[in-house]
mmCIF file of C-alpha atoms and ligand atoms in Angstrom:
data_model
loop_
_atom_site.group_PDB
_atom_site.id
_atom_site.type_symbol
_atom_site.label_atom_id
_atom_site.label_comp_id
_atom_site.label_asym_id
_atom_site.label_seq_id
_atom_site.Cartn_x
_atom_site.Cartn_y
_atom_site.Cartn_z
ATOM 1 C CA UNK A 1 97.051 84.574 76.792
ATOM 2 C CA UNK A 2 95.600 82.579 73.906
ATOM 3 C CA UNK A 3 95.355 79.440 76.081
ATOM 4 C CA UNK A 4 93.379 81.270 78.742
ATOM 5 C CA UNK A 5 91.274 82.864 76.026
ATOM 6 C CA UNK A 6 90.194 79.385 74.904
ATOM 7 C CA UNK A 7 89.880 77.653 78.249
ATOM 8 C CA UNK A 8 88.313 80.488 80.289
ATOM 9 C CA UNK A 9 87.047 83.276 78.025
ATOM 10 C CA UNK A 10 85.178 84.927 80.903
ATOM 11 C CA UNK A 11 88.302 85.392 82.989
ATOM 12 C CA UNK A 12 90.289 86.342 79.876
ATOM 13 C CA UNK A 13 87.854 89.188 79.210
ATOM 14 C CA UNK A 14 88.224 90.421 82.775
ATOM 15 C CA UNK A 15 92.022 90.506 82.390
ATOM 16 C CA UNK A 16 91.638 92.483 79.159
ATOM 17 C CA UNK A 17 89.196 94.850 80.817
ATOM 18 C CA UNK A 18 91.731 95.587 83.571
ATOM 19 C CA UNK A 19 94.489 96.052 80.972
ATOM 20 C CA UNK A 20 92.319 98.590 79.158
ATOM 21 C CA UNK A 21 91.547 100.357 82.438
ATOM 22 C CA UNK A 22 95.242 100.623 83.232
ATOM 23 C CA UNK A 23 96.128 101.776 79.705
ATOM 24 C CA UNK A 24 93.497 104.451 79.426
ATOM 25 C CA UNK A 25 93.648 105.888 82.947
ATOM 26 C CA UNK A 26 96.119 107.906 84.980
ATOM 27 C CA UNK A 27 97.296 106.061 88.075
ATOM 28 C CA UNK A 28 98.137 108.179 91.097
ATOM 29 C CA UNK A 29 97.765 105.675 93.943
ATOM 30 C CA UNK A 30 100.961 106.075 95.957
ATOM 31 C CA UNK A 31 101.518 102.345 96.514
ATOM 32 C CA UNK A 32 101.221 101.436 92.829
ATOM 33 C CA UNK A 33 103.694 101.157 89.979
ATOM 34 C CA UNK A 34 103.870 99.415 86.609
ATOM 35 C CA UNK A 35 106.253 96.509 86.852
ATOM 36 C CA UNK A 36 108.719 95.655 84.083
ATOM 37 C CA UNK A 37 107.448 92.892 81.815
ATOM 38 C CA UNK A 38 110.229 90.643 83.165
ATOM 39 C CA UNK A 39 108.517 90.792 86.568
ATOM 40 C CA UNK A 40 105.272 89.498 85.046
ATOM 41 C CA UNK A 41 107.237 86.781 83.228
ATOM 42 C CA UNK A 42 108.913 85.667 86.452
ATOM 43 C CA UNK A 43 105.718 85.859 88.522
ATOM 44 C CA UNK A 44 104.135 83.621 85.905
ATOM 45 C CA UNK A 45 107.161 81.317 85.635
ATOM 46 C CA UNK A 46 107.632 77.601 86.341
ATOM 47 C CA UNK A 47 108.970 78.412 89.818
ATOM 48 C CA UNK A 48 105.306 78.475 90.797
ATOM 49 C CA UNK A 49 105.288 74.649 90.526
ATOM 50 C CA UNK A 50 107.896 74.087 93.203
ATOM 51 C CA UNK A 51 107.124 73.664 96.889
ATOM 52 C CA UNK A 52 109.754 74.246 99.507
ATOM 53 C CA UNK A 53 110.147 75.201 103.135
ATOM 54 C CA UNK A 54 113.257 76.334 104.951
ATOM 55 C CA UNK A 55 116.201 78.253 103.524
ATOM 56 C CA UNK A 56 118.917 77.542 100.921
ATOM 57 C CA UNK A 57 120.922 74.527 102.058
ATOM 58 C CA UNK A 58 118.456 73.818 104.893
ATOM 59 C CA UNK A 59 115.275 72.673 103.136
ATOM 60 C CA UNK A 60 112.473 70.385 104.232
ATOM 61 C CA UNK A 61 111.898 69.236 100.625
ATOM 62 C CA UNK A 62 114.053 67.627 97.954
ATOM 63 C CA UNK A 63 114.734 69.040 94.500
ATOM 64 C CA UNK A 64 115.775 72.472 95.747
ATOM 65 C CA UNK A 65 119.263 72.838 94.284
ATOM 66 C CA UNK A 66 117.986 75.172 91.554
ATOM 67 C CA UNK A 67 115.703 77.288 93.710
ATOM 68 C CA UNK A 68 118.516 77.558 96.258
ATOM 69 C CA UNK A 69 120.603 79.300 93.584
ATOM 70 C CA UNK A 70 117.755 81.657 92.831
ATOM 71 C CA UNK A 71 117.053 82.517 96.488
ATOM 72 C CA UNK A 72 120.753 83.059 97.230
ATOM 73 C CA UNK A 73 121.014 85.368 94.218
ATOM 74 C CA UNK A 74 118.047 87.400 95.465
ATOM 75 C CA UNK A 75 119.450 87.584 99.010
ATOM 76 C CA UNK A 76 122.863 88.771 97.818
ATOM 77 C CA UNK A 77 121.290 91.383 95.546
ATOM 78 C CA UNK A 78 119.065 92.720 98.342
ATOM 79 C CA UNK A 79 122.017 92.948 100.738
ATOM 80 C CA UNK A 80 124.142 94.771 98.169
ATOM 81 C CA UNK A 81 121.382 97.171 97.138
ATOM 82 C CA UNK A 82 120.659 98.348 100.679
ATOM 83 C CA UNK A 83 124.071 97.717 102.226
ATOM 84 C CA UNK A 84 122.573 95.230 104.706
ATOM 85 C CA UNK A 85 124.242 92.398 106.594
ATOM 86 C CA UNK A 86 121.346 89.948 106.206
ATOM 87 C CA UNK A 87 118.259 89.671 104.010
ATOM 88 C CA UNK A 88 115.224 87.419 104.130
ATOM 89 C CA UNK A 89 113.275 87.622 100.881
ATOM 90 C CA UNK A 90 110.513 85.121 101.706
ATOM 91 C CA UNK A 91 107.781 87.316 103.265
ATOM 92 C CA UNK A 92 104.661 87.151 101.105
ATOM 93 C CA UNK A 93 103.902 90.836 101.713
ATOM 94 C CA UNK A 94 104.902 93.863 103.747
ATOM 95 C CA UNK A 95 102.391 92.910 106.440
ATOM 96 C CA UNK A 96 103.928 89.457 106.682
ATOM 97 C CA UNK A 97 107.416 90.946 106.876
ATOM 98 C CA UNK A 98 106.256 93.007 109.854
ATOM 99 C CA UNK A 99 104.545 90.002 111.409
ATOM 100 C CA UNK A 100 107.759 87.985 111.043
ATOM 101 C CA UNK A 101 109.869 90.601 112.857
ATOM 102 C CA UNK A 102 107.290 90.819 115.637
ATOM 103 C CA UNK A 103 107.281 87.037 115.840
ATOM 104 C CA UNK A 104 111.105 87.082 116.003
ATOM 105 C CA UNK A 105 111.513 89.542 118.865
ATOM 106 C CA UNK A 106 108.216 89.894 120.739
ATOM 107 C CA UNK A 107 105.963 87.823 122.950
ATOM 108 C CA UNK A 108 102.194 88.407 122.984
ATOM 109 C CA UNK A 109 101.273 91.486 125.080
ATOM 110 C CA UNK A 110 104.766 93.011 124.802
ATOM 111 C CA UNK A 111 104.719 96.789 124.522
ATOM 112 C CA UNK A 112 105.589 98.421 121.178
ATOM 113 C CA UNK A 113 105.483 102.025 119.912
ATOM 114 C CA UNK A 114 104.101 102.669 116.412
ATOM 115 C CA UNK A 115 102.966 105.639 114.303
ATOM 116 C CA UNK A 116 99.172 106.027 114.309
ATOM 117 C CA UNK A 117 97.439 104.830 111.128
ATOM 118 C CA UNK A 118 95.396 108.036 110.864
ATOM 119 C CA UNK A 119 98.584 110.122 111.014
ATOM 120 C CA UNK A 120 100.552 108.275 108.365
ATOM 121 C CA UNK A 121 101.360 104.844 109.864
ATOM 122 C CA UNK A 122 100.258 101.405 108.687
ATOM 123 C CA UNK A 123 97.623 98.928 109.851
ATOM 124 C CA UNK A 124 100.335 96.540 111.032
ATOM 125 C CA UNK A 125 101.871 99.198 113.269
ATOM 126 C CA UNK A 126 99.368 98.468 115.997
ATOM 127 C CA UNK A 127 95.934 99.300 114.688
ATOM 128 C CA UNK A 128 93.396 97.662 116.977
ATOM 129 C CA UNK A 129 91.514 95.884 114.160
ATOM 130 C CA UNK A 130 94.784 94.332 112.912
ATOM 131 C CA UNK A 131 96.655 91.306 114.328
ATOM 132 C CA UNK A 132 99.376 93.681 115.535
ATOM 133 C CA UNK A 133 97.021 95.629 117.778
ATOM 134 C CA UNK A 134 95.311 92.466 119.004
ATOM 135 C CA UNK A 135 98.424 90.483 119.903
ATOM 136 C CA UNK A 136 100.776 93.195 121.141
ATOM 137 C CA UNK A 137 100.341 96.163 123.423
ATOM 138 C CA UNK A 138 100.924 98.911 120.869
ATOM 139 C CA UNK A 139 101.100 102.509 122.074
ATOM 140 C CA UNK A 140 100.722 105.059 119.284
ATOM 141 C CA UNK A 141 102.736 108.181 118.722
ATOM 142 C CA UNK A 142 101.646 110.844 116.259
ATOM 143 C CA UNK A 143 102.530 114.061 114.514
ATOM 144 C CA UNK A 144 103.177 117.538 115.823
ATOM 145 C CA UNK A 145 100.005 119.511 115.083
ATOM 146 C CA UNK A 146 101.897 122.554 113.801
ATOM 147 C CA UNK A 147 104.616 120.977 111.663
ATOM 148 C CA UNK A 148 102.741 117.746 110.804
ATOM 149 C CA UNK A 149 106.087 115.979 111.175
ATOM 150 C CA UNK A 150 106.589 113.077 113.580
ATOM 151 C CA UNK A 151 106.454 114.439 117.111
ATOM 152 C CA UNK A 152 109.847 113.113 118.208
ATOM 153 C CA UNK A 153 109.463 114.658 121.672
ATOM 154 C CA UNK A 154 106.169 112.840 122.241
ATOM 155 C CA UNK A 155 107.790 109.670 120.929
ATOM 156 C CA UNK A 156 110.631 110.033 123.417
ATOM 157 C CA UNK A 157 108.250 110.748 126.322
ATOM 158 C CA UNK A 158 106.166 107.684 125.444
ATOM 159 C CA UNK A 159 109.302 105.565 125.155
ATOM 160 C CA UNK A 160 110.499 106.629 128.603
ATOM 161 C CA UNK A 161 107.045 106.153 130.129
ATOM 162 C CA UNK A 162 106.128 102.777 128.591
ATOM 163 C CA UNK A 163 109.580 101.175 128.066
ATOM 164 C CA UNK A 164 108.558 99.389 124.840
ATOM 165 C CA UNK A 165 110.488 96.355 123.678
ATOM 166 C CA UNK A 166 110.330 97.619 120.092
ATOM 167 C CA UNK A 167 109.869 100.998 118.383
ATOM 168 C CA UNK A 168 108.383 100.905 114.875
ATOM 169 C CA UNK A 169 108.433 103.747 112.381
ATOM 170 C CA UNK A 170 107.615 104.264 108.703
ATOM 171 C CA UNK A 171 104.201 104.225 107.134
ATOM 172 C CA UNK A 172 101.838 104.619 104.246
ATOM 173 C CA UNK A 173 101.031 108.310 104.175
ATOM 174 C CA UNK A 174 104.004 110.244 105.515
ATOM 175 C CA UNK A 175 105.455 112.490 102.771
ATOM 176 C CA UNK A 176 108.622 113.628 104.533
ATOM 177 C CA UNK A 177 112.016 112.231 105.488
ATOM 178 C CA UNK A 178 111.977 110.451 108.847
ATOM 179 C CA UNK A 179 114.818 111.177 111.259
ATOM 180 C CA UNK A 180 115.882 107.550 111.687
ATOM 181 C CA UNK A 181 118.935 108.495 113.743
ATOM 182 C CA UNK A 182 116.857 110.364 116.281
ATOM 183 C CA UNK A 183 114.469 107.435 116.772
ATOM 184 C CA UNK A 184 117.396 105.014 116.886
ATOM 185 C CA UNK A 185 118.955 107.095 119.676
ATOM 186 C CA UNK A 186 115.671 107.026 121.605
ATOM 187 C CA UNK A 187 115.407 103.241 121.175
ATOM 188 C CA UNK A 188 118.991 102.767 122.282
ATOM 189 C CA UNK A 189 118.512 104.950 125.361
ATOM 190 C CA UNK A 190 115.772 102.646 126.674
ATOM 191 C CA UNK A 191 117.192 99.362 125.358
ATOM 192 C CA UNK A 192 114.424 98.836 122.772
ATOM 193 C CA UNK A 193 114.748 97.254 119.356
ATOM 194 C CA UNK A 194 114.178 99.602 116.408
ATOM 195 C CA UNK A 195 112.298 98.580 113.256
ATOM 196 C CA UNK A 196 111.697 100.688 110.145
ATOM 197 C CA UNK A 197 108.973 99.770 107.661
ATOM 198 C CA UNK A 198 110.342 101.422 104.507
ATOM 199 C CA UNK A 199 107.780 99.884 102.126
ATOM 200 C CA UNK A 200 106.714 103.171 100.551
ATOM 201 C CA UNK A 201 110.161 104.652 100.097
ATOM 202 C CA UNK A 202 112.334 101.593 99.374
ATOM 203 C CA UNK A 203 112.908 102.611 95.750
ATOM 204 C CA UNK A 204 113.986 106.086 96.831
ATOM 205 C CA UNK A 205 116.329 104.537 99.403
ATOM 206 C CA UNK A 206 117.795 102.238 96.741
ATOM 207 C CA UNK A 207 118.359 105.282 94.530
ATOM 208 C CA UNK A 208 120.134 107.129 97.348
ATOM 209 C CA UNK A 209 117.628 109.994 97.514
ATOM 210 C CA UNK A 210 115.987 109.057 100.836
ATOM 211 C CA UNK A 211 117.935 108.259 104.042
ATOM 212 C CA UNK A 212 118.815 104.572 104.293
ATOM 213 C CA UNK A 213 117.264 103.180 107.504
ATOM 214 C CA UNK A 214 119.565 100.134 107.403
ATOM 215 C CA UNK A 215 122.238 102.368 108.916
ATOM 216 C CA UNK A 216 120.191 102.941 112.060
ATOM 217 C CA UNK A 217 117.596 100.189 112.516
ATOM 218 C CA UNK A 218 117.917 96.672 113.894
ATOM 219 C CA UNK A 219 115.259 95.531 111.408
ATOM 220 C CA UNK A 220 114.051 97.043 108.143
ATOM 221 C CA UNK A 221 110.934 95.657 106.473
ATOM 222 C CA UNK A 222 109.586 96.470 103.048
ATOM 223 C CA UNK A 223 107.588 95.457 100.044
ATOM 224 C CA UNK A 224 109.073 95.101 96.568
ATOM 225 C CA UNK A 225 106.071 96.835 94.973
ATOM 226 C CA UNK A 226 105.479 100.570 95.530
ATOM 227 C CA UNK A 227 108.546 102.698 94.691
ATOM 228 C CA UNK A 228 110.741 99.616 94.191
ATOM 229 C CA UNK A 229 108.479 98.978 91.183
ATOM 230 C CA UNK A 230 108.805 95.197 91.316
ATOM 231 C CA UNK A 231 107.403 91.916 92.591
ATOM 232 C CA UNK A 232 104.274 91.824 94.739
ATOM 233 C CA UNK A 233 105.921 90.674 97.961
ATOM 234 C CA UNK A 234 107.940 91.603 101.031
ATOM 235 C CA UNK A 235 111.422 91.302 102.505
ATOM 236 C CA UNK A 236 113.376 91.966 105.683
ATOM 237 C CA UNK A 237 116.877 93.353 106.211
ATOM 238 C CA UNK A 238 118.731 93.125 109.501
ATOM 239 C CA UNK A 239 122.064 92.965 111.171
ATOM 240 C CA UNK A 240 123.824 89.579 111.062
ATOM 241 C CA UNK A 241 123.343 89.085 114.804
ATOM 242 C CA UNK A 242 119.547 88.924 114.240
ATOM 243 C CA UNK A 243 119.696 86.768 111.105
ATOM 244 C CA UNK A 244 118.698 83.517 112.773
ATOM 245 C CA UNK A 245 115.812 84.947 114.762
ATOM 246 C CA UNK A 246 114.472 86.861 111.726
ATOM 247 C CA UNK A 247 114.653 83.744 109.544
ATOM 248 C CA UNK A 248 112.834 81.796 112.257
ATOM 249 C CA UNK A 249 110.272 84.582 112.532
ATOM 250 C CA UNK A 250 109.491 84.113 108.830
ATOM 251 C CA UNK A 251 109.650 80.318 108.764
ATOM 252 C CA UNK A 252 108.299 78.604 110.790
ATOM 253 C CA UNK A 253 107.214 81.652 112.824
ATOM 254 C CA UNK A 254 104.680 83.149 110.448
ATOM 255 C CA UNK A 255 104.823 81.432 107.033
ATOM 256 C CA UNK A 256 105.002 77.975 105.527
ATOM 257 C CA UNK A 257 106.208 77.361 101.995
ATOM 258 C CA UNK A 258 107.910 80.103 100.027
ATOM 259 C CA UNK A 259 106.407 81.669 96.885
ATOM 260 C CA UNK A 260 109.322 80.940 94.592
ATOM 261 C CA UNK A 261 107.890 82.578 91.471
ATOM 262 C CA UNK A 262 107.493 85.837 93.407
ATOM 263 C CA UNK A 263 110.926 85.398 94.955
ATOM 264 C CA UNK A 264 112.477 85.157 91.486
ATOM 265 C CA UNK A 265 110.729 88.408 90.580
ATOM 266 C CA UNK A 266 112.131 89.974 93.776
ATOM 267 C CA UNK A 267 115.636 88.935 92.705
ATOM 268 C CA UNK A 268 115.061 90.778 89.418
ATOM 269 C CA UNK A 269 113.622 93.799 91.283
ATOM 270 C CA UNK A 270 116.794 94.167 93.384
ATOM 271 C CA UNK A 271 119.035 94.036 90.305
ATOM 272 C CA UNK A 272 117.044 96.624 88.390
ATOM 273 C CA UNK A 273 116.831 98.983 91.374
ATOM 274 C CA UNK A 274 120.623 99.216 91.376
ATOM 275 C CA UNK A 275 120.842 100.673 87.874
ATOM 276 C CA UNK A 276 121.467 104.291 86.865
ATOM 277 C CA UNK A 277 118.244 104.216 84.859
ATOM 278 C CA UNK A 278 116.293 103.362 88.035
ATOM 279 C CA UNK A 279 118.016 106.176 89.958
ATOM 280 C CA UNK A 280 116.988 108.649 87.260
ATOM 281 C CA UNK A 281 113.433 107.318 87.404
ATOM 282 C CA UNK A 282 113.251 107.819 91.180
ATOM 283 C CA UNK A 283 114.650 111.360 90.918
ATOM 284 C CA UNK A 284 111.958 112.196 88.383
ATOM 285 C CA UNK A 285 109.281 110.598 90.621
ATOM 286 C CA UNK A 286 110.175 113.043 93.408
ATOM 287 C CA UNK A 287 110.458 116.027 91.037
ATOM 288 C CA UNK A 288 107.013 115.208 89.672
ATOM 289 C CA UNK A 289 105.505 114.911 93.162
ATOM 290 C CA UNK A 290 107.007 118.256 94.155
ATOM 291 C CA UNK A 291 105.781 119.931 90.957
ATOM 292 C CA UNK A 292 102.263 118.551 91.379
ATOM 293 C CA UNK A 293 102.323 119.705 94.999
ATOM 294 C CA UNK A 294 103.189 123.273 93.912
ATOM 295 C CA UNK A 295 100.334 123.294 91.410
ATOM 296 C CA UNK A 296 97.796 122.033 93.941
ATOM 297 C CA UNK A 297 98.994 124.629 96.450
ATOM 298 C CA UNK A 298 98.650 127.403 93.866
ATOM 299 C CA UNK A 299 95.098 126.231 93.295
ATOM 300 C CA UNK A 300 94.437 126.683 97.021
ATOM 301 C CA UNK A 301 94.620 123.154 98.420
ATOM 302 C CA UNK A 302 96.773 122.504 101.464
ATOM 303 C CA UNK A 303 99.588 119.967 101.530
ATOM 304 C CA UNK A 304 100.062 118.172 104.824
ATOM 305 C CA UNK A 305 103.507 119.233 106.169
ATOM 306 C CA UNK A 306 103.642 121.844 103.382
ATOM 307 C CA UNK A 307 105.101 119.561 100.713
ATOM 308 C CA UNK A 308 106.986 116.338 100.130
ATOM 309 C CA UNK A 309 110.448 114.800 100.144
ATOM 310 C CA UNK A 310 109.205 111.671 98.414
ATOM 311 C CA UNK A 311 106.819 110.208 95.842
ATOM 312 C CA UNK A 312 103.781 111.033 97.950
ATOM 313 C CA UNK A 313 101.517 113.992 98.609
ATOM 314 C CA UNK A 314 98.855 114.141 101.276
ATOM 315 C CA UNK A 315 96.350 116.791 100.245
ATOM 316 C CA UNK A 316 93.980 118.538 102.640
ATOM 317 C CA UNK A 317 90.804 119.329 100.672
ATOM 318 C CA UNK A 318 89.059 121.368 103.353
ATOM 319 C CA UNK A 319 90.082 124.755 101.860
ATOM 320 C CA UNK A 320 87.793 123.870 98.932
ATOM 321 C CA UNK A 321 85.054 122.352 101.114
ATOM 322 C CA UNK A 322 85.163 118.879 99.539
ATOM 323 C CA UNK A 323 85.739 115.442 101.048
ATOM 324 C CA UNK A 324 88.230 112.770 100.086
ATOM 325 C CA UNK A 325 85.409 110.392 99.216
ATOM 326 C CA UNK A 326 83.745 112.859 96.834
ATOM 327 C CA UNK A 327 86.986 113.751 95.047
ATOM 328 C CA UNK A 328 88.178 110.133 94.855
ATOM 329 C CA UNK A 329 84.900 109.169 93.174
ATOM 330 C CA UNK A 330 84.863 112.103 90.764
ATOM 331 C CA UNK A 331 88.500 111.540 89.778
ATOM 332 C CA UNK A 332 87.817 107.837 89.287
ATOM 333 C CA UNK A 333 84.926 108.781 86.995
ATOM 334 C CA UNK A 334 87.243 110.768 84.729
ATOM 335 C CA UNK A 335 89.948 108.063 84.818
ATOM 336 C CA UNK A 336 92.363 109.308 87.495
ATOM 337 C CA UNK A 337 92.861 106.891 90.370
ATOM 338 C CA UNK A 338 93.770 108.193 93.844
ATOM 339 C CA UNK A 339 92.696 107.158 97.323
ATOM 340 C CA UNK A 340 90.838 109.115 99.931
ATOM 341 C CA UNK A 341 93.024 109.401 102.998
ATOM 342 C CA UNK A 342 92.738 110.703 106.538
ATOM 343 C CA UNK A 343 94.767 113.840 107.115
ATOM 344 C CA UNK A 344 96.318 114.320 110.569
ATOM 345 C CA UNK A 345 93.643 115.172 113.175
ATOM 346 C CA UNK A 346 90.962 114.614 110.531
ATOM 347 C CA UNK A 347 87.445 115.556 111.659
ATOM 348 C CA UNK A 348 85.929 113.179 109.061
ATOM 349 C CA UNK A 349 85.469 109.408 109.353
ATOM 350 C CA UNK A 350 87.885 107.014 107.546
ATOM 351 C CA UNK A 351 85.331 106.213 104.807
ATOM 352 C CA UNK A 352 84.808 109.942 104.095
ATOM 353 C CA UNK A 353 88.087 111.741 105.009
ATOM 354 C CA UNK A 354 89.229 115.305 104.379
ATOM 355 C CA UNK A 355 92.109 114.298 102.169
ATOM 356 C CA UNK A 356 93.451 112.368 99.253
ATOM 357 C CA UNK A 357 96.820 110.664 98.921
ATOM 358 C CA UNK A 358 98.621 111.065 95.605
ATOM 359 C CA UNK A 359 101.734 109.245 94.384
ATOM 360 C CA UNK A 360 103.728 109.881 91.233
ATOM 361 C CA UNK A 361 105.564 106.559 90.760
ATOM 362 C CA UNK A 362 103.250 104.976 88.195
ATOM 363 C CA UNK A 363 102.768 108.060 86.016
ATOM 364 C CA UNK A 364 106.523 108.731 86.015
ATOM 365 C CA UNK A 365 107.186 105.175 84.792
ATOM 366 C CA UNK A 366 105.005 106.124 81.819
ATOM 367 C CA UNK A 367 107.402 108.954 81.070
ATOM 368 C CA UNK A 368 105.667 111.898 82.750
ATOM 369 C CA UNK A 369 107.733 115.020 83.365
ATOM 370 C CA UNK A 370 106.982 118.262 85.194
ATOM 371 C CA UNK A 371 104.968 119.681 82.262
ATOM 372 C CA UNK A 372 102.644 116.655 82.407
ATOM 373 C CA UNK A 373 102.139 117.380 86.110
ATOM 374 C CA UNK A 374 100.742 120.767 85.068
ATOM 375 C CA UNK A 375 98.076 118.966 83.048
ATOM 376 C CA UNK A 376 97.371 116.482 85.885
ATOM 377 C CA UNK A 377 97.148 119.329 88.409
ATOM 378 C CA UNK A 378 94.817 121.291 86.172
ATOM 379 C CA UNK A 379 92.529 118.295 85.657
ATOM 380 C CA UNK A 380 92.418 117.695 89.435
ATOM 381 C CA UNK A 381 91.516 121.373 89.918
ATOM 382 C CA UNK A 382 88.780 121.200 87.257
ATOM 383 C CA UNK A 383 87.346 117.976 88.729
ATOM 384 C CA UNK A 384 87.387 119.497 92.239
ATOM 385 C CA UNK A 385 85.325 122.426 90.981
ATOM 386 C CA UNK A 386 82.872 120.316 89.001
ATOM 387 C CA UNK A 387 82.196 117.310 91.209
ATOM 388 C CA UNK A 388 78.441 117.490 90.531
ATOM 389 C CA UNK A 389 78.695 118.562 86.881
ATOM 390 C CA UNK A 390 78.443 115.382 84.800
ATOM 391 C CA UNK A 391 78.850 117.175 81.454
ATOM 392 C CA UNK A 392 82.038 118.829 82.583
ATOM 393 C CA UNK A 393 83.352 115.554 84.039
ATOM 394 C CA UNK A 394 82.596 113.825 80.734
ATOM 395 C CA UNK A 395 84.677 116.466 78.963
ATOM 396 C CA UNK A 396 87.517 115.967 81.443
ATOM 397 C CA UNK A 397 87.467 112.240 80.698
ATOM 398 C CA UNK A 398 88.684 113.159 77.220
ATOM 399 C CA UNK A 399 91.622 115.125 78.643
ATOM 400 C CA UNK A 400 92.626 112.144 80.805
ATOM 401 C CA UNK A 401 92.400 109.838 77.808
ATOM 402 C CA UNK A 402 94.579 112.181 75.735
ATOM 403 C CA UNK A 403 97.163 112.320 78.494
ATOM 404 C CA UNK A 404 97.181 108.541 78.821
ATOM 405 C CA UNK A 405 97.742 108.262 75.064
ATOM 406 C CA UNK A 406 100.601 110.730 75.265
ATOM 407 C CA UNK A 407 102.145 108.546 77.996
ATOM 408 C CA UNK A 408 101.521 105.045 76.655
ATOM 409 C CA UNK A 409 101.713 102.154 79.107
ATOM 410 C CA UNK A 410 104.843 100.055 78.381
ATOM 411 C CA UNK A 411 105.535 102.465 75.508
ATOM 412 C CA UNK A 412 102.711 100.704 73.702
ATOM 413 C CA UNK A 413 104.974 97.638 73.526
ATOM 414 C CA UNK A 414 102.796 95.200 75.505
ATOM 415 C CA UNK A 415 99.510 93.615 74.582
ATOM 416 C CA UNK A 416 97.276 90.766 75.698
ATOM 417 C CA UNK A 417 96.203 88.555 72.826
HETATM 418 N N1 DSN B 501 99.553 100.034 102.712
HETATM 419 C C1 DSN B 501 98.777 100.164 101.513
HETATM 420 C C2 DSN B 501 99.120 101.428 100.804
HETATM 421 O O1 DSN B 501 100.005 102.151 101.220
HETATM 422 O O2 DSN B 501 98.467 101.733 99.805
HETATM 423 C C3 DSN B 501 98.958 99.010 100.599
HETATM 424 O O3 DSN B 501 100.257 98.601 100.502
#
């Protein structure tokens, strides 16, 4: 970044500061990953100069014969990876992918069922402060209080009672497999569309270690970040019969020009996620999450639903009498990044919470194995017991730094100069 260094040294220093933060810390935010360097190259590529609207072969701008090739390549790769009939890879984010499907099949005030945000869902699944909850009549379903799994019976009762036009599932803090077939059957029985937001688990789906929702859903939305470990954007998969309405829902329904530099990075993401190396990575991600879960349980914390089938753990901190906010801050101080998170039926407010959400994608990309999870788990335990003890936290900072050195970011093969 020598040009930036000369032309904007202030911004250059901020980039370096973030690089150092990422290098020297341990990242456990469940929606994060470290992208391959090729993704950064493509996101910073000359495709950023090109403006276009429409789809390959049907553009509103000239000079698109090259970007058409690139978009078609990305579409074909996405379809192949997930065994889908149609793919739209233009959504700028997961939220925009969801907005585009809603725009494709719903009218304002239509009724939709979605998983509650505070029980694992996502803002765009009908939260009242989000566009989804403002424009559409979302009815929320939740989890069974005992099992902390989706309450499929409640979902079915709500579906029969409210006759939604669309049922949405998937979310940001649900550690377990979702029974897509069961929800698909419910949707079919009342003539509703069925949409799965697989953003968190898309990499696991690509690797064949999480059920593929494409088999059951009319629409599948996702990001290419998170477990797919790629570009910062979104995409939609659907059956061929919905291709036209989904494309229209994206453009002109909810977006204007495409972000071609990000799209190129998505095309790379889909190729890489089909490799054996990626499958092995995803298997290790889940093994690491399960190992860390065991360690935290042994320490006396409670895992929502008892464990995980994925990259994600939702940890109930109440057995140790601490809040999500306090532990998030103390872990951040020592260099471990997590996010405070509501647990199901949480008595605390969203800015405090009784839980934290932990994901193992990023640390696994750095080469972490089960034995490293023992160290991570032990540091989390020590931090939990010493939240107010600055001297002890300062000591633990050293352990985090050692671990981060043992697991160098990009194998130490990337620098900003
Ligand atoms: N939905 C947020 C998360 O899961 O962290 C951001 O993608």
